[in-house]
Tab-separated table of C-alpha atoms in Angstrom:
chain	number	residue	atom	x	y	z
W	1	UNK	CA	25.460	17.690	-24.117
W	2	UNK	CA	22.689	15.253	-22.740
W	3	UNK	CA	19.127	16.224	-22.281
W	4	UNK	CA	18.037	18.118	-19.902
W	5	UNK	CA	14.812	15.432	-18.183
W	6	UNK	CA	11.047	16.739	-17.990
W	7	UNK	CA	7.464	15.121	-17.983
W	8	UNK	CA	5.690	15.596	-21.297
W	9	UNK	CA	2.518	14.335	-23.049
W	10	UNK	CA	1.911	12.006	-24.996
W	11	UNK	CA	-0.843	10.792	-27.172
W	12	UNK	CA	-1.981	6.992	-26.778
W	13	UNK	CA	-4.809	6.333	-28.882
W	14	UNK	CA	-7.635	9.094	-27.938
W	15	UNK	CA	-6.108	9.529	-24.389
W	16	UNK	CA	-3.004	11.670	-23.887
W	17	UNK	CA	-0.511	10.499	-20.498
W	18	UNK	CA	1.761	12.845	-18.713
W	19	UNK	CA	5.277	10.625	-19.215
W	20	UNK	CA	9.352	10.960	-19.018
W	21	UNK	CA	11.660	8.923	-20.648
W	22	UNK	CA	14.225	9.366	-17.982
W	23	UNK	CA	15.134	6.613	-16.621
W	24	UNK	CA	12.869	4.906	-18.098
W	25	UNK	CA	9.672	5.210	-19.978
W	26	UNK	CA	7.504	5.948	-17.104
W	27	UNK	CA	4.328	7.515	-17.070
W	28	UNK	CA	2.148	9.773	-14.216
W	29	UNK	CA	-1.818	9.337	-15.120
W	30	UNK	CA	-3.969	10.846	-17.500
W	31	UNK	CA	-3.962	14.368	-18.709
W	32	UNK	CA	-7.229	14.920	-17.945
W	33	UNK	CA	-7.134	13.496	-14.732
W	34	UNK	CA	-3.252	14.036	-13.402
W	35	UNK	CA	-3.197	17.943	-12.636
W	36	UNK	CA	0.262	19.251	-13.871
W	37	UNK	CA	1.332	19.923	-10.516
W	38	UNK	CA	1.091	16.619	-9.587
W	39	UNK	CA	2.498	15.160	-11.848
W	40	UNK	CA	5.744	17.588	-11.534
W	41	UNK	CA	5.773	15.643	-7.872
W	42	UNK	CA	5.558	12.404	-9.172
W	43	UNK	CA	8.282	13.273	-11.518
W	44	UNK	CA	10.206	15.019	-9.215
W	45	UNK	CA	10.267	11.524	-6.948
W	46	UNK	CA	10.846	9.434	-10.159
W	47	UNK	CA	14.318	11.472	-10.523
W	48	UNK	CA	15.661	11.094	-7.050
W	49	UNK	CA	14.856	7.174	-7.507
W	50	UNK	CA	16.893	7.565	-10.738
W	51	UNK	CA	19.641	9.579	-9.364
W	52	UNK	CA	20.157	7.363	-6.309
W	53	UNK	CA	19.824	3.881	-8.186
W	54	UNK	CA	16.759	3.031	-6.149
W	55	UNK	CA	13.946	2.549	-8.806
W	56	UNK	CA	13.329	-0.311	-7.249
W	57	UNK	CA	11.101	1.288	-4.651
W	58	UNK	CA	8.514	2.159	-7.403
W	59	UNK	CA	8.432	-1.511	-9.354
W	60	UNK	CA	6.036	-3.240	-9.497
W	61	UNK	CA	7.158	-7.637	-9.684
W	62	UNK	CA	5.641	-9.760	-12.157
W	63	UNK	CA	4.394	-11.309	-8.762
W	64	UNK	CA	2.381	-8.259	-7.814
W	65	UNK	CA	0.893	-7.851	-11.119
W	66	UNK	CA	-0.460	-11.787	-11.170
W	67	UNK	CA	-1.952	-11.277	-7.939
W	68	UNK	CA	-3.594	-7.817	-8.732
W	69	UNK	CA	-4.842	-9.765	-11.537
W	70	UNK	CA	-5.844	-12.659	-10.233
W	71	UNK	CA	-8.083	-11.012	-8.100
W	72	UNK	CA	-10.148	-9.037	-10.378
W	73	UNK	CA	-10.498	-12.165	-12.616
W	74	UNK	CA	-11.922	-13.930	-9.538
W	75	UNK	CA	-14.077	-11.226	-8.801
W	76	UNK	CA	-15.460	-10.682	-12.797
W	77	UNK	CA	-15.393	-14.241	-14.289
W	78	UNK	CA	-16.570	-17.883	-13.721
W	79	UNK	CA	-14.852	-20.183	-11.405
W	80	UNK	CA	-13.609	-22.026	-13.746
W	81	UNK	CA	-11.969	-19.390	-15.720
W	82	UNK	CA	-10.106	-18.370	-12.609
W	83	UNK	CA	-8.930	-21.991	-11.817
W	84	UNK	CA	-7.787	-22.302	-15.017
W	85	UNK	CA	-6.046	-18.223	-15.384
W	86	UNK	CA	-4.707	-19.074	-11.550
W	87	UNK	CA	-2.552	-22.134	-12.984
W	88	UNK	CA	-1.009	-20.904	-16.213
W	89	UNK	CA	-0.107	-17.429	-14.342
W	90	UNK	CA	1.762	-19.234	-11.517
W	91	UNK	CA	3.511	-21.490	-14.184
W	92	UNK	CA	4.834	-19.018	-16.079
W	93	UNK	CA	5.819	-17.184	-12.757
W	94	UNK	CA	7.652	-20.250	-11.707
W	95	UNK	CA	9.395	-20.315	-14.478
W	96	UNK	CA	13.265	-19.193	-14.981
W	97	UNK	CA	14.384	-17.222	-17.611
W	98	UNK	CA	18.924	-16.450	-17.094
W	99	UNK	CA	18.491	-18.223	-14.157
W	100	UNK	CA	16.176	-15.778	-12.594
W	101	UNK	CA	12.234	-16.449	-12.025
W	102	UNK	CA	9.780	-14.767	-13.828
W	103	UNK	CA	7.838	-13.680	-10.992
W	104	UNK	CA	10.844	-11.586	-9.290
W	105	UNK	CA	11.046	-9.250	-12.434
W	106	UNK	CA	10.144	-6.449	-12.312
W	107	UNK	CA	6.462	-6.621	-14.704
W	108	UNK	CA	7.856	-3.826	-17.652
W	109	UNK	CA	11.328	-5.900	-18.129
W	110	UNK	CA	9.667	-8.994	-19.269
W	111	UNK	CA	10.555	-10.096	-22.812
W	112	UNK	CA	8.882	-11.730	-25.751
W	113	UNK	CA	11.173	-14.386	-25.772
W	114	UNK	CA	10.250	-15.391	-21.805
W	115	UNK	CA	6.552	-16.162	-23.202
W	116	UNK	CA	8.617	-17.861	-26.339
W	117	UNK	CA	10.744	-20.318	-24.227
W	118	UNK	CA	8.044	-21.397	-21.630
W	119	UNK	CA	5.982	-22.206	-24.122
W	120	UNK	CA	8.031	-24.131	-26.100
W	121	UNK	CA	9.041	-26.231	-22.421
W	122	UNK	CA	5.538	-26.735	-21.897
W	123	UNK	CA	5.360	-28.186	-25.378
W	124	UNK	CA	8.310	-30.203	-24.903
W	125	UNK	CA	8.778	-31.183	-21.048
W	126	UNK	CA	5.159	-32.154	-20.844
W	127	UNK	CA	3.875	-32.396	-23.821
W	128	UNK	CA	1.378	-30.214	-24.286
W	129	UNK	CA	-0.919	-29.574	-27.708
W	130	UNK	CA	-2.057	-27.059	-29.723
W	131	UNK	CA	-4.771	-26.401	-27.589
W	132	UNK	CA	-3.423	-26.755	-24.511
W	133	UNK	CA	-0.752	-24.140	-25.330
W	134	UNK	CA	-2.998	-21.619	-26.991
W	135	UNK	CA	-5.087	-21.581	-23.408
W	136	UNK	CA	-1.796	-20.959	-21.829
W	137	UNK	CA	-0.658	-17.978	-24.489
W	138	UNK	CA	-3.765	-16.533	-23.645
W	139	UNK	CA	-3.828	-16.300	-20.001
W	140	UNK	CA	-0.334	-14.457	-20.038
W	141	UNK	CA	-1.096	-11.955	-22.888
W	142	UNK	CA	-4.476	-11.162	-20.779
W	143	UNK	CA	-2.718	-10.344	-17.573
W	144	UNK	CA	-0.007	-7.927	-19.006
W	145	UNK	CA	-3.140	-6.592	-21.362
W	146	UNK	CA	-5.276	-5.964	-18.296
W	147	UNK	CA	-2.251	-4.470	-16.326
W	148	UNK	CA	-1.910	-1.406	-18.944
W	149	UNK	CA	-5.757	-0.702	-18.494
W	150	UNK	CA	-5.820	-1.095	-14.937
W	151	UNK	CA	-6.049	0.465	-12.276
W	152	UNK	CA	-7.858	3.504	-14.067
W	153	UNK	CA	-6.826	6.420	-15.024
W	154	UNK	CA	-2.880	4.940	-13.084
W	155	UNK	CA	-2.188	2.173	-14.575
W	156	UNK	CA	-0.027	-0.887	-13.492
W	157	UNK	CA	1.896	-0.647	-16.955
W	158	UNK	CA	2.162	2.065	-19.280
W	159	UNK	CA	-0.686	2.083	-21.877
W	160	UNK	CA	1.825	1.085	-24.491
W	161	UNK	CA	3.561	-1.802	-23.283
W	162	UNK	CA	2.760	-4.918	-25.367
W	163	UNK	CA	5.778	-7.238	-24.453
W	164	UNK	CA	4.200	-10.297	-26.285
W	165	UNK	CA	2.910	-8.044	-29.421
W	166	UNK	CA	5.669	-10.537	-31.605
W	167	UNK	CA	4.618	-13.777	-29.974
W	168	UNK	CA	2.473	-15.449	-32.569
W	169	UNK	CA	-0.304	-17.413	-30.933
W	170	UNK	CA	-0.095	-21.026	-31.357
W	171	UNK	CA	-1.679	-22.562	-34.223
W	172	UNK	CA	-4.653	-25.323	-33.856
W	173	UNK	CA	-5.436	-26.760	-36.665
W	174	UNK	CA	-8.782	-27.449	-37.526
W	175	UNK	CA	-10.246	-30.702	-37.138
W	176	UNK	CA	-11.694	-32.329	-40.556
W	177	UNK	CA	-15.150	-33.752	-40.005
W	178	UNK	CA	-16.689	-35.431	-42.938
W	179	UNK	CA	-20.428	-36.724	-42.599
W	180	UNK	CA	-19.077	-40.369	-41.748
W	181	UNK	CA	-19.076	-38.147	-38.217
W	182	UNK	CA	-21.988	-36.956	-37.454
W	183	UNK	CA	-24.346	-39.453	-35.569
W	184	UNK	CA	-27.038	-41.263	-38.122
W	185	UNK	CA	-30.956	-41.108	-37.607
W	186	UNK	CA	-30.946	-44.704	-36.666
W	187	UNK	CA	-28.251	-44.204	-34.202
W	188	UNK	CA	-30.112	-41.448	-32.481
W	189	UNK	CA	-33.516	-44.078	-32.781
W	190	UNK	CA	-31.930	-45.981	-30.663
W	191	UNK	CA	-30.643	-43.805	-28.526
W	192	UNK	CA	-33.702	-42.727	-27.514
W	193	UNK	CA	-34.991	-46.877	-27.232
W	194	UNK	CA	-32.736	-47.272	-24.627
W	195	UNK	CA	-33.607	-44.256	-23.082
W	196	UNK	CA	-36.964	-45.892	-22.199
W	197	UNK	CA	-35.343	-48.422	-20.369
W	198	UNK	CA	-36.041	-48.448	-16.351
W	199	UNK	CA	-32.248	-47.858	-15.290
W	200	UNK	CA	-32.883	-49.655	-11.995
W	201	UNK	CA	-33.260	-53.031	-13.438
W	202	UNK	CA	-29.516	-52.780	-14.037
W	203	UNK	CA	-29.101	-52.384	-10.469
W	204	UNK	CA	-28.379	-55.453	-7.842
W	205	UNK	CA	-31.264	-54.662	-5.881
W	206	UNK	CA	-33.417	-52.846	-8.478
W	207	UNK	CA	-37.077	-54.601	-9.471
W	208	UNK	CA	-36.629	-58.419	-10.794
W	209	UNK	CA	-40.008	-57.234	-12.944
W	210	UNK	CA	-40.773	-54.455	-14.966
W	211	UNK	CA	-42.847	-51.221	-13.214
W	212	UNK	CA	-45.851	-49.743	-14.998
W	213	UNK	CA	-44.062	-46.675	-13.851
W	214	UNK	CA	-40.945	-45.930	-15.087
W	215	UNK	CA	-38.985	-42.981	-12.616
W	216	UNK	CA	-37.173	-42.374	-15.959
W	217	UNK	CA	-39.524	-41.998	-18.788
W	218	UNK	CA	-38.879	-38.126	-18.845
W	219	UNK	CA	-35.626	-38.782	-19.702
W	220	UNK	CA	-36.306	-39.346	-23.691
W	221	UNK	CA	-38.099	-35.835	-23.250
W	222	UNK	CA	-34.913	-34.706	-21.628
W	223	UNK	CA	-32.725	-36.124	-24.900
W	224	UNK	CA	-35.447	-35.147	-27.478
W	225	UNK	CA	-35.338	-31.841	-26.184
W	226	UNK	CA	-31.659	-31.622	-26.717
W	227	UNK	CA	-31.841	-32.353	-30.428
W	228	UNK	CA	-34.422	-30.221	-31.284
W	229	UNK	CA	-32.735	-27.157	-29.794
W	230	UNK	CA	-29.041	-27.391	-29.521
W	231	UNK	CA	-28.962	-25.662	-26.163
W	232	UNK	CA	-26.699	-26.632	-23.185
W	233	UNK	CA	-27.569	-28.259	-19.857
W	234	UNK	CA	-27.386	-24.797	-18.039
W	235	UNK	CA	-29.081	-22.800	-20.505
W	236	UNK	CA	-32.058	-25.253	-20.769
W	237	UNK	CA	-32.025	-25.119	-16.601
W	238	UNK	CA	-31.948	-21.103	-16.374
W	239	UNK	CA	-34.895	-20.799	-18.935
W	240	UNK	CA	-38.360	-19.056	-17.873
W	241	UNK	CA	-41.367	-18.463	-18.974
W	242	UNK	CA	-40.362	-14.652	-20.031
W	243	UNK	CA	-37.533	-15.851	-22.170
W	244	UNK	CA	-39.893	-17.197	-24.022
W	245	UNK	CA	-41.469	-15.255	-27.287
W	246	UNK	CA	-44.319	-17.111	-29.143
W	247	UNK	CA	-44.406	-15.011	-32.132
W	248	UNK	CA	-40.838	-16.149	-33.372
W	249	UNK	CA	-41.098	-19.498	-31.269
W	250	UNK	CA	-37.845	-18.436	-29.511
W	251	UNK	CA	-36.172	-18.617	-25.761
W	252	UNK	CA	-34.074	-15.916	-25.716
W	253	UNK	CA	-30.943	-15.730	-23.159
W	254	UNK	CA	-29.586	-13.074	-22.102
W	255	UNK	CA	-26.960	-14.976	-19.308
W	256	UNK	CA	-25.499	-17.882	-20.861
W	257	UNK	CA	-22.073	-19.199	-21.112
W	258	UNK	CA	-20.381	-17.417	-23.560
W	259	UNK	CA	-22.126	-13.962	-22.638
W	260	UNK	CA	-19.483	-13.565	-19.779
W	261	UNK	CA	-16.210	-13.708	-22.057
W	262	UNK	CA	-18.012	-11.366	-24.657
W	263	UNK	CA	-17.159	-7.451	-25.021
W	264	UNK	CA	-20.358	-6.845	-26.124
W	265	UNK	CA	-22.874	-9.924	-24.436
W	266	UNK	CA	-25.479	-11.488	-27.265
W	267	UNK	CA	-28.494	-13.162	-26.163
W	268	UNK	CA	-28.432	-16.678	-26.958
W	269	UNK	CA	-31.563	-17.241	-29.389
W	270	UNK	CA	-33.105	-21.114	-29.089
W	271	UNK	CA	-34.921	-21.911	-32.002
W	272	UNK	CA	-37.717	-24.223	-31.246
W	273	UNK	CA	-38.594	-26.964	-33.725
């Protein structure tokens, strides 16, 4: 004799779900947040879509879930993080897996091996590295990650769906640098020689003589500056005079590049020499 369906709890992590595995492994909010009644009514509507074949109505498409995510990445990261999370997403949802695109799916029937086999035709239709492919494994895993956390406390996905938990990552190796790499004093010498140089007698129309004053001379400041500290272009540019603390002869950050893809942000700490 089958079993009679009902909503029951279940523990994910710390957080316990109201859920039925009718159908379906569905779930109907948090415990703590879902009052029982409600979610008897949103189990009660989950059966008659059951019954009548039309689960459909409660799906959410691969589609929808790139778009919902999409937008919050746009809204929460750099630019160029979105660009970037905006063209691997549509790829994949472009993508046909049986015949079928990804992106008509619904987002909880997805499969390991649909992450498995784009990959490996990105690898082989156009070529694409280590690197390149590891960006691209990344972006996926991140929007079906973010769709089991989000909205809270009803999530897009249940909290335990990890389609791609058995995709392993691709590998980059490691590049081997010996000191035949890194850039020699005398090199960086003269690198800053030509530094001094007044860049407009290059020019067509620049000076036919040279000019007491060169417009560029802070430029081997500029490159000096550089060395000494390690610090990027925007970092250097965002810097002021608060950041900086004389005792330990540091500029501390506390907005810098990799502060926005951190759980926990860091300061950046710029050593002066």
């Amino acid at each position: 004799m089958p079993r009679q369906p009902r909503i029951r709890k279940k523990k994910v992590g710390k957080s316990s779900y109201w859920y039925t595995e009718a159908g379906s492994e569905t779930y109907f909010g948090n415990v703590n947040d879902v009052p029982y009644a409600e979610a008897q009514k949103l189990f009660a509507e989950h059966l008659k879509n059951v019954v009548h074949g039309n689960r459909k109505l409660n799906t959410l498409t691969c589609a929808e879930l790139i778009d919902f995510f999409l937008e919050w990445v746009k809204q929460n990261r750099a630019e160029a993080n979105y660009q970037r999370k905006k063209q691997h997403c549509n790829e994949f949802g472009n993508f046909r897996s049986n015949g079928q695109r990804i992106a008509d799916l619904p987002a909880n029937r997805v499969r390991d091996c649909d992450l498995t086999n784009w990959l490996k035709e990105c690898q082989t239709k156009r070529g694409n590295g280590q690197q390149t492919l590891r960006h691209r494994y990344t972006s996926i895993l991140h929007c079906w990650n973010w769709g089991t956390k989000n909205p809270s406390p009803d999530s897009y996905l249940p909290p335990t769906f990890r389609p791609f938990a058995a995709v392993e990552p691709p590998s980059v190796p490691r590049n081997v640098l010996t000191e035949d790499d890194l850039i020699r004093d005398e090199e960086i010498e003269t690198l800053f020689k030509a530094a001094e140089i007044d860049l407009d007698s290059f020019h067509a129309f620049g000076p036919k003589h040279r000019r007491e004053q060169n417009p560029y001379k802070e430029f081997v400041a500029m490159l000096r500056c550089y060395q000494h500290t390690g610090a990027r272009t925007g970092e250097l540019a965002k810097v002021e005079i608060a950041d900086f603390q004389p005792r330990t002869r540091q500029v501390v950050l506390g907005n810098h590049k990799t502060s926005k893809s951190q759980r926990d942000p860091l300061p950046r700490r710029i050593t002066l020499n």
